[in-house]
PDB file of C-alpha atoms in Angstrom:
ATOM      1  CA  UNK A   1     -16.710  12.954  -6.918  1.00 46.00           C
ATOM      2  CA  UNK A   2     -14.637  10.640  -9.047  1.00 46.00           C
ATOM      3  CA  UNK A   3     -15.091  11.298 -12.931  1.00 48.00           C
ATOM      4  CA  UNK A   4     -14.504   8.102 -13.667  1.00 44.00           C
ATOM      5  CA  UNK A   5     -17.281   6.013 -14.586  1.00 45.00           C
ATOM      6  CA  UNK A   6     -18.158   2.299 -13.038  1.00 41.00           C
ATOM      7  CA  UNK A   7     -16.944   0.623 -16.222  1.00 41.00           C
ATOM      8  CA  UNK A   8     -13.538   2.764 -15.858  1.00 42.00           C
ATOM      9  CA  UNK A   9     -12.876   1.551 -12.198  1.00 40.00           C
ATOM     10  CA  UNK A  10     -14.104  -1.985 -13.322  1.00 39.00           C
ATOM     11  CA  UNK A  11     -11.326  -2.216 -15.885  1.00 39.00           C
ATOM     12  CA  UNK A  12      -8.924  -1.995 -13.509  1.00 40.00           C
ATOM     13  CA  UNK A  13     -10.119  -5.043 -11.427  1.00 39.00           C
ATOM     14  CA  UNK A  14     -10.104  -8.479 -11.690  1.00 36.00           C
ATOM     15  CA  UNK A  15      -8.662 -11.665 -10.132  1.00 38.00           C
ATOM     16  CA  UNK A  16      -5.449 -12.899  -9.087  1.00 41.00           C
ATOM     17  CA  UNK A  17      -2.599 -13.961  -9.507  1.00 43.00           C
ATOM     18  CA  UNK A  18      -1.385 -10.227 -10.721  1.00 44.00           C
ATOM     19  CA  UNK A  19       0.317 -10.411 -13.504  1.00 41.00           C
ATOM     20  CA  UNK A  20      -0.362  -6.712 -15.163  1.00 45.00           C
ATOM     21  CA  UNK A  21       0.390  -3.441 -13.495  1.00 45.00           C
ATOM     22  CA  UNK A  22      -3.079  -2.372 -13.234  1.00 51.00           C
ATOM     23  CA  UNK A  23      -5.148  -3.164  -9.727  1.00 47.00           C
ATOM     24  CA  UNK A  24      -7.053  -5.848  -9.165  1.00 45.00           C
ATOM     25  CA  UNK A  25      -9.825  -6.398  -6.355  1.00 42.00           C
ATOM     26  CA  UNK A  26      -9.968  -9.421  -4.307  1.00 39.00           C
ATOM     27  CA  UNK A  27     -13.166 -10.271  -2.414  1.00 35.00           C
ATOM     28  CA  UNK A  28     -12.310 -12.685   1.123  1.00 36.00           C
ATOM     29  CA  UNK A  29     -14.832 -13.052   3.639  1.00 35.00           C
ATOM     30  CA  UNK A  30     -12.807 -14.641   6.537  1.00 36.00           C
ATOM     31  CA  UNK A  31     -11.856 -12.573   9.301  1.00 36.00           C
ATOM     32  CA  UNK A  32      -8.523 -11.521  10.403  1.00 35.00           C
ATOM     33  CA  UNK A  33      -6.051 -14.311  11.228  1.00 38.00           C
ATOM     34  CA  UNK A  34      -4.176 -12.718  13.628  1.00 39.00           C
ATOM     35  CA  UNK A  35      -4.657  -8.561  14.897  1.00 53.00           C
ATOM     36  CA  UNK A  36      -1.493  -7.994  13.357  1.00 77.00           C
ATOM     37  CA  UNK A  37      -2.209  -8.654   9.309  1.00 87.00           C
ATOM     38  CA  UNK A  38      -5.668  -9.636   7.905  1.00 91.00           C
ATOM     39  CA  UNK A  39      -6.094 -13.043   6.217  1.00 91.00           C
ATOM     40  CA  UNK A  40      -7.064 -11.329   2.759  1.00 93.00           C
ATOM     41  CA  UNK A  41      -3.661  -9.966   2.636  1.00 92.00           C
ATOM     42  CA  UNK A  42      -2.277 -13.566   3.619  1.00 91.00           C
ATOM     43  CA  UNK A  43      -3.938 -14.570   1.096  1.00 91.00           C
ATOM     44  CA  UNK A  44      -3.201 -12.083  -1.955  1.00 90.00           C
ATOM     45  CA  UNK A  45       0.341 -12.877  -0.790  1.00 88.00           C
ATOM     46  CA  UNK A  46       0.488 -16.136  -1.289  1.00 86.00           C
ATOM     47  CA  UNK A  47      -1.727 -15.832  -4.398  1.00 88.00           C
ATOM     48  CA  UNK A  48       0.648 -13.245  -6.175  1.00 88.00           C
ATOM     49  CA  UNK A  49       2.487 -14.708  -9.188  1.00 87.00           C
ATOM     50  CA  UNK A  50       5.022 -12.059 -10.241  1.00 89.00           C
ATOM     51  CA  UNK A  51       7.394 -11.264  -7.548  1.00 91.00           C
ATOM     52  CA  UNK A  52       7.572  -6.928  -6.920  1.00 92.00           C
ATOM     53  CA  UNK A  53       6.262  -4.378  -4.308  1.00 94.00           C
ATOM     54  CA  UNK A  54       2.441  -4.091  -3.702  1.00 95.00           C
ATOM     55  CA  UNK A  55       0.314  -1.621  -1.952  1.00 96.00           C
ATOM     56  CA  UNK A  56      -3.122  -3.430  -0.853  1.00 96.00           C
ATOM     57  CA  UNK A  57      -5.735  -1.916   0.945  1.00 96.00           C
ATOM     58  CA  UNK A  58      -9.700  -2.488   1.623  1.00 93.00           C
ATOM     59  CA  UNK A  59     -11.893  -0.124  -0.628  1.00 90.00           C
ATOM     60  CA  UNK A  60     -15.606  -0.190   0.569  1.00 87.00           C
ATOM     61  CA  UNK A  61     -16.489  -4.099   0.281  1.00 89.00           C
ATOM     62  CA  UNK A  62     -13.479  -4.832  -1.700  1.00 92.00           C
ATOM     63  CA  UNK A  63      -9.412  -5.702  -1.428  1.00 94.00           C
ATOM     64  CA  UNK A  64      -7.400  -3.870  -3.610  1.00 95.00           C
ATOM     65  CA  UNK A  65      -3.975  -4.862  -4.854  1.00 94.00           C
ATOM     66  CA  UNK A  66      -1.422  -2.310  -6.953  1.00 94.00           C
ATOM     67  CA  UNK A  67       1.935  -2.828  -8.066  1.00 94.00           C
ATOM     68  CA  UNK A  68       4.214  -0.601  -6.861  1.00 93.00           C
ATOM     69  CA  UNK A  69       6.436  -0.225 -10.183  1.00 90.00           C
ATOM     70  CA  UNK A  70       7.552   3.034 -10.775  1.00 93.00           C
ATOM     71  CA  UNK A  71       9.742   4.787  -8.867  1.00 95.00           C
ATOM     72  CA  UNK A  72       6.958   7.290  -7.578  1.00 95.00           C
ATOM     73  CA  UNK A  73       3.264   6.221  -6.331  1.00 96.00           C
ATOM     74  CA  UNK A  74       1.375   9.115  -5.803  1.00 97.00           C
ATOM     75  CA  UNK A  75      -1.442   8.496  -2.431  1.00 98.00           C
ATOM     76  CA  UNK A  76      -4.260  11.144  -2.183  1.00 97.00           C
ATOM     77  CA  UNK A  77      -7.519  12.778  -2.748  1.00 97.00           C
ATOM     78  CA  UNK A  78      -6.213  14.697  -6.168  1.00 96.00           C
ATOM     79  CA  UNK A  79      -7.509  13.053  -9.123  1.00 96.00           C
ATOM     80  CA  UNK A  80      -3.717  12.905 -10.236  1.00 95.00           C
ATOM     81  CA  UNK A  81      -3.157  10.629  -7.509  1.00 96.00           C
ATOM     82  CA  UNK A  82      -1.955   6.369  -8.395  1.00 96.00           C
ATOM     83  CA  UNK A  83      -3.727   5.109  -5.095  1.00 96.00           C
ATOM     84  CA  UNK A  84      -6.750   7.624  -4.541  1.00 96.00           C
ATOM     85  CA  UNK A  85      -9.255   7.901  -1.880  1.00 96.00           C
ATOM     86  CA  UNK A  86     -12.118  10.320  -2.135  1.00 94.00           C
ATOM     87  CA  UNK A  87     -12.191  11.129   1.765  1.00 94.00           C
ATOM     88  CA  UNK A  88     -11.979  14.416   3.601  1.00 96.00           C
ATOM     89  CA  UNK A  89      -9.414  12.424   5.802  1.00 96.00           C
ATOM     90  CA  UNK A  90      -6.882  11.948   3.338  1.00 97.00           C
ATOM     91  CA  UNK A  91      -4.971  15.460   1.859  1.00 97.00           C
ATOM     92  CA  UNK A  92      -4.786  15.902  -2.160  1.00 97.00           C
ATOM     93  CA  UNK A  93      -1.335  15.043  -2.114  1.00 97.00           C
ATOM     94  CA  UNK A  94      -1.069  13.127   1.211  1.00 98.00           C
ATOM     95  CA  UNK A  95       2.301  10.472   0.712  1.00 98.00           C
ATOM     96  CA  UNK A  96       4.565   9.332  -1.860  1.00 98.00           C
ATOM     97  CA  UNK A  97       5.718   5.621  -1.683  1.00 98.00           C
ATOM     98  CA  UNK A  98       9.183   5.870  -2.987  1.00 97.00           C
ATOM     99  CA  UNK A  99      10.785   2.254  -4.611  1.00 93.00           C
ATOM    100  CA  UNK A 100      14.256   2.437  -5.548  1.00 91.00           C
ATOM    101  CA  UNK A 101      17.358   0.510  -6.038  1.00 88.00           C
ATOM    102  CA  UNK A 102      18.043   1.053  -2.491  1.00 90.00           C
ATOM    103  CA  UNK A 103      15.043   0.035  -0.983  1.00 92.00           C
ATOM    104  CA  UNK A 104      11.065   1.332  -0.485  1.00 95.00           C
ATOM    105  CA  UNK A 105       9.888   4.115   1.309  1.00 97.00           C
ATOM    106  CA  UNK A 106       6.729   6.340   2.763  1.00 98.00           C
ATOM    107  CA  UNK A 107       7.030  10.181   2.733  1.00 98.00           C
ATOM    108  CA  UNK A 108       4.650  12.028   4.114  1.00 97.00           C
ATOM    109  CA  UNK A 109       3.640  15.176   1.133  1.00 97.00           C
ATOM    110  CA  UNK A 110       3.103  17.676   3.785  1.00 95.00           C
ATOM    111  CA  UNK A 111      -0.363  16.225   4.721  1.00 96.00           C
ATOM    112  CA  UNK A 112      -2.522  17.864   7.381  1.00 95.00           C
ATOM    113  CA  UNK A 113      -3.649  14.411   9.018  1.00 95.00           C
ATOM    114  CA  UNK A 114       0.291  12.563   8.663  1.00 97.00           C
ATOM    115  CA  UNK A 115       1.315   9.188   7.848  1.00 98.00           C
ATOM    116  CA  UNK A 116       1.684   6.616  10.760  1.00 98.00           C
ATOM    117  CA  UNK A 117       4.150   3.021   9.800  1.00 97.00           C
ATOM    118  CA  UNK A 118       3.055   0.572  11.686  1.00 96.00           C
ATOM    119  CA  UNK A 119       1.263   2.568  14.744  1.00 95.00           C
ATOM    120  CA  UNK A 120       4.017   5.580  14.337  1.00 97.00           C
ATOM    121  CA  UNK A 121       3.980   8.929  12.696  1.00 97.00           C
ATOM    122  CA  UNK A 122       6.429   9.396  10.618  1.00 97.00           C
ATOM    123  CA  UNK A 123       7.583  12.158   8.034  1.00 97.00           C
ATOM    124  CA  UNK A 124       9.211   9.668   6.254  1.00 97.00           C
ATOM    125  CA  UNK A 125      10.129   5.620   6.489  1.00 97.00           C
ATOM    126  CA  UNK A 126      11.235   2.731   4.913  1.00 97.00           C
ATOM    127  CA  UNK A 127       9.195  -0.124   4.276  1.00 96.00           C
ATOM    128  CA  UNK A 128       9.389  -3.409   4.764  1.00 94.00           C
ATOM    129  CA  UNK A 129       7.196  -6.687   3.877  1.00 92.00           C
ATOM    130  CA  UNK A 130       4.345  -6.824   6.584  1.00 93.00           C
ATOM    131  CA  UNK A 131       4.408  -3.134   7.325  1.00 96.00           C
ATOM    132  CA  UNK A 132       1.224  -0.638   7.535  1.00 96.00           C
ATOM    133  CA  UNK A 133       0.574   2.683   6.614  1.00 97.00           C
ATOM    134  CA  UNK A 134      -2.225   4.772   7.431  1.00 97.00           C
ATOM    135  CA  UNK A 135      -3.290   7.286   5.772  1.00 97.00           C
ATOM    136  CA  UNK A 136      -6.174   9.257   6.788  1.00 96.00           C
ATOM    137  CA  UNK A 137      -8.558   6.710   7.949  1.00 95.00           C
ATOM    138  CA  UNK A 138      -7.161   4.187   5.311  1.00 96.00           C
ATOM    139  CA  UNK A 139      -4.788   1.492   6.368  1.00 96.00           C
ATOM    140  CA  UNK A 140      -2.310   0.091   3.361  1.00 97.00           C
ATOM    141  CA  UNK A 141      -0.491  -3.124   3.723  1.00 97.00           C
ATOM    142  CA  UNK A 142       2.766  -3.174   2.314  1.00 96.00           C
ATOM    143  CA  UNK A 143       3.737  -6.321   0.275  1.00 94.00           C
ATOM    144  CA  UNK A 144       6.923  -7.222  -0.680  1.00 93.00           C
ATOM    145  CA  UNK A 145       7.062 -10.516  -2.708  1.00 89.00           C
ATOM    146  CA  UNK A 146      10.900 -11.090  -2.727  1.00 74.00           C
ATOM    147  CA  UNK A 147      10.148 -14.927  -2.835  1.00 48.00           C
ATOM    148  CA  UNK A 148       6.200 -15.130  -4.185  1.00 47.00           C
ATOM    149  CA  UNK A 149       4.132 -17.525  -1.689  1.00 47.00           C
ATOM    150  CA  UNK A 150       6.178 -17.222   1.432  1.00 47.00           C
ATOM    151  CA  UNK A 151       4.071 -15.883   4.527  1.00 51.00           C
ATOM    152  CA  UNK A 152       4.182 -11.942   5.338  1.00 48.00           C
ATOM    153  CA  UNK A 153       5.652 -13.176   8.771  1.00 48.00           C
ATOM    154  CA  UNK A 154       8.761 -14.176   6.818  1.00 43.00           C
ATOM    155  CA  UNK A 155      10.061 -10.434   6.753  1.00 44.00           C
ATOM    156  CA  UNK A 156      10.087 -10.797  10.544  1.00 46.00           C
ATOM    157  CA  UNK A 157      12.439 -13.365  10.366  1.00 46.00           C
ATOM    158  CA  UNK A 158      14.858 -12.329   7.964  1.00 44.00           C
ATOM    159  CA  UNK A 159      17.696 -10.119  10.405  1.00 44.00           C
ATOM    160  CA  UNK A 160      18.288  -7.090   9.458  1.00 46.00           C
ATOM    161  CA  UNK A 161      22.064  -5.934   9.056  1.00 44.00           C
ATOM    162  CA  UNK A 162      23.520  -4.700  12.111  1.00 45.00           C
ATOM    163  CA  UNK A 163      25.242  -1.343  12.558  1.00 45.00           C
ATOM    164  CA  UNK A 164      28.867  -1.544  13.040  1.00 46.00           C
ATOM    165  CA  UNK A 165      29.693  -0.521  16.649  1.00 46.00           C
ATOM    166  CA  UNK A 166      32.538   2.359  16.540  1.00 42.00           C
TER     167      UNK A 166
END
């Protein structure tokens, strides 16, 4: 049971464009535009003001958006947890999302269900803009706003350095 108490979790919700580094919920209605990413990610994309590293994810009714700032985000059941779901599916200390100078990542914190990126279970995993995670029955939707309003599709397009051939 979360001790927090409605007017808590409401504080941390509002509208975008994100500007803070608290959450904020965004209510959508259309359907998915694509089976690849929903529109309501799309669309928190594009509406994002202040380029950085998001997590979103649907909570009940609701879209949820969270700055990724620090250099650890804690994802679980524990009440210590930064991104927490209260679901027997998802471990007390189930990932870490790791952001450093180097680039993001997913580590799986010895959960009992895993962490799958994009379809794939992986112990750990970096992330790139576009990317899901799933943890437990919760999907996440990485968002990386390099250059705010540009589709999700544009990390597709970007090539990725090769590896030199010995």
């Amino acid at each position: 049971m979360d001790p927090r108490t409605t007017s808590d979790q409401m504080a941390n919700t509002g509208t975008l464009p994100v500007t803070g580094d608290g959450s904020v919920a965004v209510t959508v209605d259309a359907g998915p535009r694509d089976p690849g990413i929903p529109d309501w990610v799309v669309e928190a994309r594009g509406a994002m003001t202040v380029p950085g590293k998001y997590i979103a994810y649907e909570e009940g009714t609701r879209h949820v958006v969270v700055p990724v700032q620090r250099e650890w985000t804690r994802i679980g059941r524990s009440l210590a947890a930064d991104v927490r779901f209260d679901d027997a599916t998802v471990s007390r200390r189930h990932a870490l999302i790791v952001n450093q100078t180097d680039g993001t990542r997913v580590l799986d914190d010895r959960s009992l269900n895993g962490v799958y990126v994009n379809g794939r279970r992986v112990e750990w995993s970096p992330l790139k803009d576009g990317d899901h995670v799933i943890v437990g029955r919760h999907t996440l939707w990485f968002v990386d706003t390099a250059t705010v309003g540009s589709p999700v599709a544009a990390a597709d397009d970007a090539a990725e350095p090769a590896l030199a051939a010995e």
